mmCIF file of C-alpha atoms and ligand atoms in Angstrom:
data_model
loop_
_atom_site.group_PDB
_atom_site.id
_atom_site.type_symbol
_atom_site.label_atom_id
_atom_site.label_comp_id
_atom_site.label_asym_id
_atom_site.label_seq_id
_atom_site.Cartn_x
_atom_site.Cartn_y
_atom_site.Cartn_z
ATOM 1 C CA MET A 254 12.991 -98.321 -7.313
ATOM 2 C CA LYS A 255 13.076 -98.522 -11.128
ATOM 3 C CA ILE A 256 9.716 -99.064 -12.814
ATOM 4 C CA ALA A 257 9.160 -99.826 -16.506
ATOM 5 C CA MET A 258 5.712 -98.772 -17.710
ATOM 6 C CA GLY A 259 3.694 -99.387 -20.840
ATOM 7 C CA SER A 260 0.165 -99.219 -22.137
ATOM 8 C CA ASP A 261 -1.878 -99.453 -25.283
ATOM 9 C CA HIS A 262 -4.184 -96.667 -26.474
ATOM 10 C CA ALA A 263 -6.927 -97.714 -24.023
ATOM 11 C CA GLY A 264 -4.510 -97.448 -21.113
ATOM 12 C CA PHE A 265 -2.659 -94.325 -22.212
ATOM 13 C CA ALA A 266 -4.497 -91.749 -20.058
ATOM 14 C CA LEU A 267 -4.354 -93.924 -16.948
ATOM 15 C CA LYS A 268 -0.667 -94.652 -17.558
ATOM 16 C CA GLN A 269 0.026 -90.925 -17.417
ATOM 17 C CA GLU A 270 -1.739 -90.650 -14.052
ATOM 18 C CA VAL A 271 -0.086 -93.705 -12.527
ATOM 19 C CA LYS A 272 3.316 -92.624 -13.857
ATOM 20 C CA LYS A 273 2.962 -89.229 -12.169
ATOM 21 C CA HIS A 274 1.950 -90.869 -8.887
ATOM 22 C CA LEU A 275 4.897 -93.282 -8.928
ATOM 23 C CA GLN A 276 7.291 -90.431 -9.742
ATOM 24 C CA GLU A 277 5.893 -88.414 -6.832
ATOM 25 C CA MET A 278 6.615 -91.440 -4.624
ATOM 26 C CA GLY A 279 10.260 -91.213 -5.709
ATOM 27 C CA CYS A 280 10.269 -94.039 -8.244
ATOM 28 C CA GLN A 281 12.419 -93.795 -11.357
ATOM 29 C CA VAL A 282 9.893 -94.481 -14.109
ATOM 30 C CA GLU A 283 10.758 -95.295 -17.700
ATOM 31 C CA ASP A 284 7.805 -95.031 -20.067
ATOM 32 C CA PHE A 285 7.951 -97.429 -23.036
ATOM 33 C CA GLY A 286 4.792 -96.054 -24.657
ATOM 34 C CA THR A 287 2.352 -95.864 -26.174
ATOM 35 C CA TYR A 288 2.470 -92.084 -26.183
ATOM 36 C CA ASP A 289 -1.002 -91.177 -27.467
ATOM 37 C CA GLU A 290 -4.497 -92.605 -27.912
ATOM 38 C CA LYS A 291 -4.011 -93.806 -31.482
ATOM 39 C CA SER A 292 -5.062 -97.449 -31.770
ATOM 40 C CA CYS A 293 -2.134 -99.833 -31.258
ATOM 41 C CA HIS A 294 -1.343 -103.407 -30.213
ATOM 42 C CA TYR A 295 -0.820 -104.140 -26.510
ATOM 43 C CA PRO A 296 1.630 -107.087 -26.948
ATOM 44 C CA ILE A 297 4.245 -104.640 -28.283
ATOM 45 C CA TYR A 298 4.298 -102.789 -24.961
ATOM 46 C CA ALA A 299 4.068 -105.948 -22.877
ATOM 47 C CA GLN A 300 7.193 -107.194 -24.657
ATOM 48 C CA LYS A 301 9.093 -103.924 -24.197
ATOM 49 C CA VAL A 302 8.351 -103.702 -20.474
ATOM 50 C CA THR A 303 8.940 -107.364 -19.660
ATOM 51 C CA THR A 304 12.264 -107.271 -21.506
ATOM 52 C CA GLU A 305 13.353 -104.544 -19.104
ATOM 53 C CA VAL A 306 12.238 -106.538 -16.060
ATOM 54 C CA VAL A 307 13.842 -109.865 -16.997
ATOM 55 C CA GLY A 308 16.960 -107.993 -18.143
ATOM 56 C CA GLY A 309 17.292 -106.469 -14.675
ATOM 57 C CA ARG A 310 17.043 -102.893 -15.930
ATOM 58 C CA ALA A 311 13.749 -102.425 -14.082
ATOM 59 C CA ASP A 312 12.755 -103.764 -10.671
ATOM 60 C CA LEU A 313 9.077 -103.996 -11.571
ATOM 61 C CA GLY A 314 6.807 -103.400 -14.556
ATOM 62 C CA VAL A 315 3.399 -101.761 -14.813
ATOM 63 C CA LEU A 316 1.218 -102.421 -17.866
ATOM 64 C CA ILE A 317 -2.167 -100.885 -18.585
ATOM 65 C CA CYS A 318 -4.676 -101.794 -21.280
ATOM 66 C CA GLY A 319 -8.478 -101.717 -21.345
ATOM 67 C CA THR A 320 -8.937 -104.638 -18.948
ATOM 68 C CA GLY A 321 -5.422 -105.614 -17.850
ATOM 69 C CA ALA A 322 -6.132 -109.056 -19.313
ATOM 70 C CA GLY A 323 -4.367 -108.857 -22.653
ATOM 71 C CA MET A 324 -1.294 -107.315 -21.086
ATOM 72 C CA ALA A 325 -1.085 -110.095 -18.477
ATOM 73 C CA ILE A 326 -1.531 -112.843 -21.058
ATOM 74 C CA ALA A 327 1.228 -111.371 -23.230
ATOM 75 C CA ALA A 328 3.567 -110.575 -20.325
ATOM 76 C CA ASN A 329 3.315 -114.090 -18.892
ATOM 77 C CA LYS A 330 4.644 -115.563 -22.153
ATOM 78 C CA VAL A 331 8.062 -114.196 -21.177
ATOM 79 C CA LYS A 332 10.198 -116.498 -19.009
ATOM 80 C CA GLY A 333 10.704 -115.090 -15.523
ATOM 81 C CA ILE A 334 7.668 -112.846 -15.666
ATOM 82 C CA ARG A 335 4.950 -113.201 -13.065
ATOM 83 C CA ALA A 336 2.305 -110.736 -14.216
ATOM 84 C CA VAL A 337 -0.998 -110.254 -12.429
ATOM 85 C CA THR A 338 -4.091 -108.299 -13.314
ATOM 86 C CA VAL A 339 -5.114 -106.440 -10.181
ATOM 87 C CA SER A 340 -8.293 -104.514 -9.356
ATOM 88 C CA ASP A 341 -8.150 -104.396 -5.542
ATOM 89 C CA CYS A 342 -5.749 -103.413 -2.779
ATOM 90 C CA PHE A 343 -5.618 -106.821 -1.079
ATOM 91 C CA THR A 344 -4.452 -108.544 -4.254
ATOM 92 C CA ALA A 345 -1.951 -105.756 -4.971
ATOM 93 C CA LYS A 346 -0.160 -106.584 -1.708
ATOM 94 C CA ALA A 347 -0.685 -110.363 -1.721
ATOM 95 C CA ALA A 348 0.625 -110.705 -5.274
ATOM 96 C CA ARG A 349 3.921 -109.203 -4.100
ATOM 97 C CA MET A 350 4.086 -110.958 -0.691
ATOM 98 C CA HIS A 351 3.080 -114.440 -1.843
ATOM 99 C CA ASN A 352 3.649 -114.586 -5.612
ATOM 100 C CA ASP A 353 6.648 -112.266 -6.021
ATOM 101 C CA ALA A 354 4.730 -110.755 -8.931
ATOM 102 C CA ASN A 355 7.047 -108.591 -10.971
ATOM 103 C CA VAL A 356 4.563 -107.019 -13.380
ATOM 104 C CA LEU A 357 1.338 -105.278 -12.399
ATOM 105 C CA CYS A 358 -1.396 -105.148 -15.037
ATOM 106 C CA MET A 359 -4.442 -102.914 -14.693
ATOM 107 C CA GLY A 360 -7.511 -102.120 -16.764
ATOM 108 C CA ALA A 361 -8.260 -98.503 -17.580
ATOM 109 C CA ARG A 362 -11.849 -99.478 -18.407
ATOM 110 C CA VAL A 363 -12.136 -101.152 -15.018
ATOM 111 C CA LEU A 364 -10.414 -98.840 -12.531
ATOM 112 C CA GLY A 365 -10.630 -95.150 -11.780
ATOM 113 C CA PRO A 366 -7.368 -93.237 -11.439
ATOM 114 C CA SER A 367 -7.375 -92.961 -7.628
ATOM 115 C CA LEU A 368 -7.731 -96.702 -7.080
ATOM 116 C CA ALA A 369 -5.253 -97.497 -9.858
ATOM 117 C CA CYS A 370 -2.655 -95.197 -8.273
ATOM 118 C CA LEU A 371 -3.218 -96.759 -4.838
ATOM 119 C CA ILE A 372 -2.918 -100.285 -6.277
ATOM 120 C CA ALA A 373 0.334 -99.323 -8.019
ATOM 121 C CA GLN A 374 1.650 -97.747 -4.818
ATOM 122 C CA LEU A 375 0.885 -100.853 -2.728
ATOM 123 C CA PHE A 376 2.397 -103.125 -5.367
ATOM 124 C CA VAL A 377 5.628 -101.115 -5.405
ATOM 125 C CA GLU A 378 5.857 -100.687 -1.622
ATOM 126 C CA THR A 379 5.254 -104.341 -0.734
ATOM 127 C CA GLY A 380 8.039 -106.930 -0.602
ATOM 128 C CA PHE A 381 8.145 -110.677 -1.221
ATOM 129 C CA GLU A 382 7.903 -112.781 1.949
ATOM 130 C CA GLY A 383 9.979 -115.702 0.662
ATOM 131 C CA GLY A 384 9.955 -118.881 2.771
ATOM 132 C CA ARG A 385 7.217 -121.286 1.754
ATOM 133 C CA HIS A 386 6.275 -118.925 -1.049
ATOM 134 C CA GLN A 387 9.742 -119.255 -2.605
ATOM 135 C CA THR A 388 9.167 -123.004 -2.877
ATOM 136 C CA ARG A 389 6.058 -122.302 -4.935
ATOM 137 C CA ILE A 390 7.822 -119.745 -7.118
ATOM 138 C CA ASP A 391 10.511 -122.357 -7.776
ATOM 139 C CA MET A 392 7.756 -124.786 -8.807
ATOM 140 C CA ILE A 393 6.453 -122.189 -11.287
ATOM 141 C CA SER A 394 9.984 -121.827 -12.687
ATOM 142 C CA ASP A 395 10.107 -125.601 -13.112
ATOM 143 C CA ILE A 396 6.896 -125.463 -15.168
ATOM 144 C CA GLU A 397 8.551 -122.852 -17.385
ATOM 145 C CA LYS A 398 11.541 -125.158 -17.816
ATOM 146 C CA GLY A 399 9.219 -128.037 -18.785
ATOM 147 C CA LYS A 400 10.226 -130.085 -15.733
HETATM 148 C C1 LIG B 1501 -8.341 -102.528 -26.795
HETATM 149 O O1 LIG B 1501 -9.592 -102.221 -27.325
HETATM 150 C C2 LIG B 1501 -8.471 -103.628 -25.758
HETATM 151 O O2 LIG B 1501 -8.809 -104.838 -26.374
HETATM 152 C C3 LIG B 1501 -7.206 -103.762 -24.963
HETATM 153 O O3 LIG B 1501 -6.899 -102.537 -24.376
HETATM 154 C C4 LIG B 1501 -7.204 -104.742 -23.808
HETATM 155 O O4 LIG B 1501 -8.308 -104.554 -22.977
HETATM 156 C C5 LIG B 1501 -6.974 -106.150 -24.127
HETATM 157 O O5 LIG B 1501 -6.903 -106.989 -23.225
#
């Protein structure tokens, strides 16, 4: 599984922890920055990571900022991206099973490292169920196309 990761300064420390956990799970993680805690702008990293996902170079993306909100707002501007801000294990799995979410956003000022790593693990391990959910994903794609 190829994972593209990114964060802003607020998410940097948590990104390092989640990256290590995903690598220990056997994921191939590419880190698109930021690489320190110097103040920066989260949309830059949302764009880098989502470009990898829609380009097929990554299977999933993980984005971390202070709340997970800004990253999700920015990521969802990109066609084909279904980004969700997640703070609990149930949503981590349901967002994959029902929504075929392809980008996980988390808040470093919201979650501790253990829960964030577990959420990332569940998100990566869980597959899309398809069926009736595919119909709804297709409807979302139609919204993107202005239909
Ligand atoms: C940075 O202070 C903060 O605004 C950012 O990390 C994020 O929480 C935005 O949604």
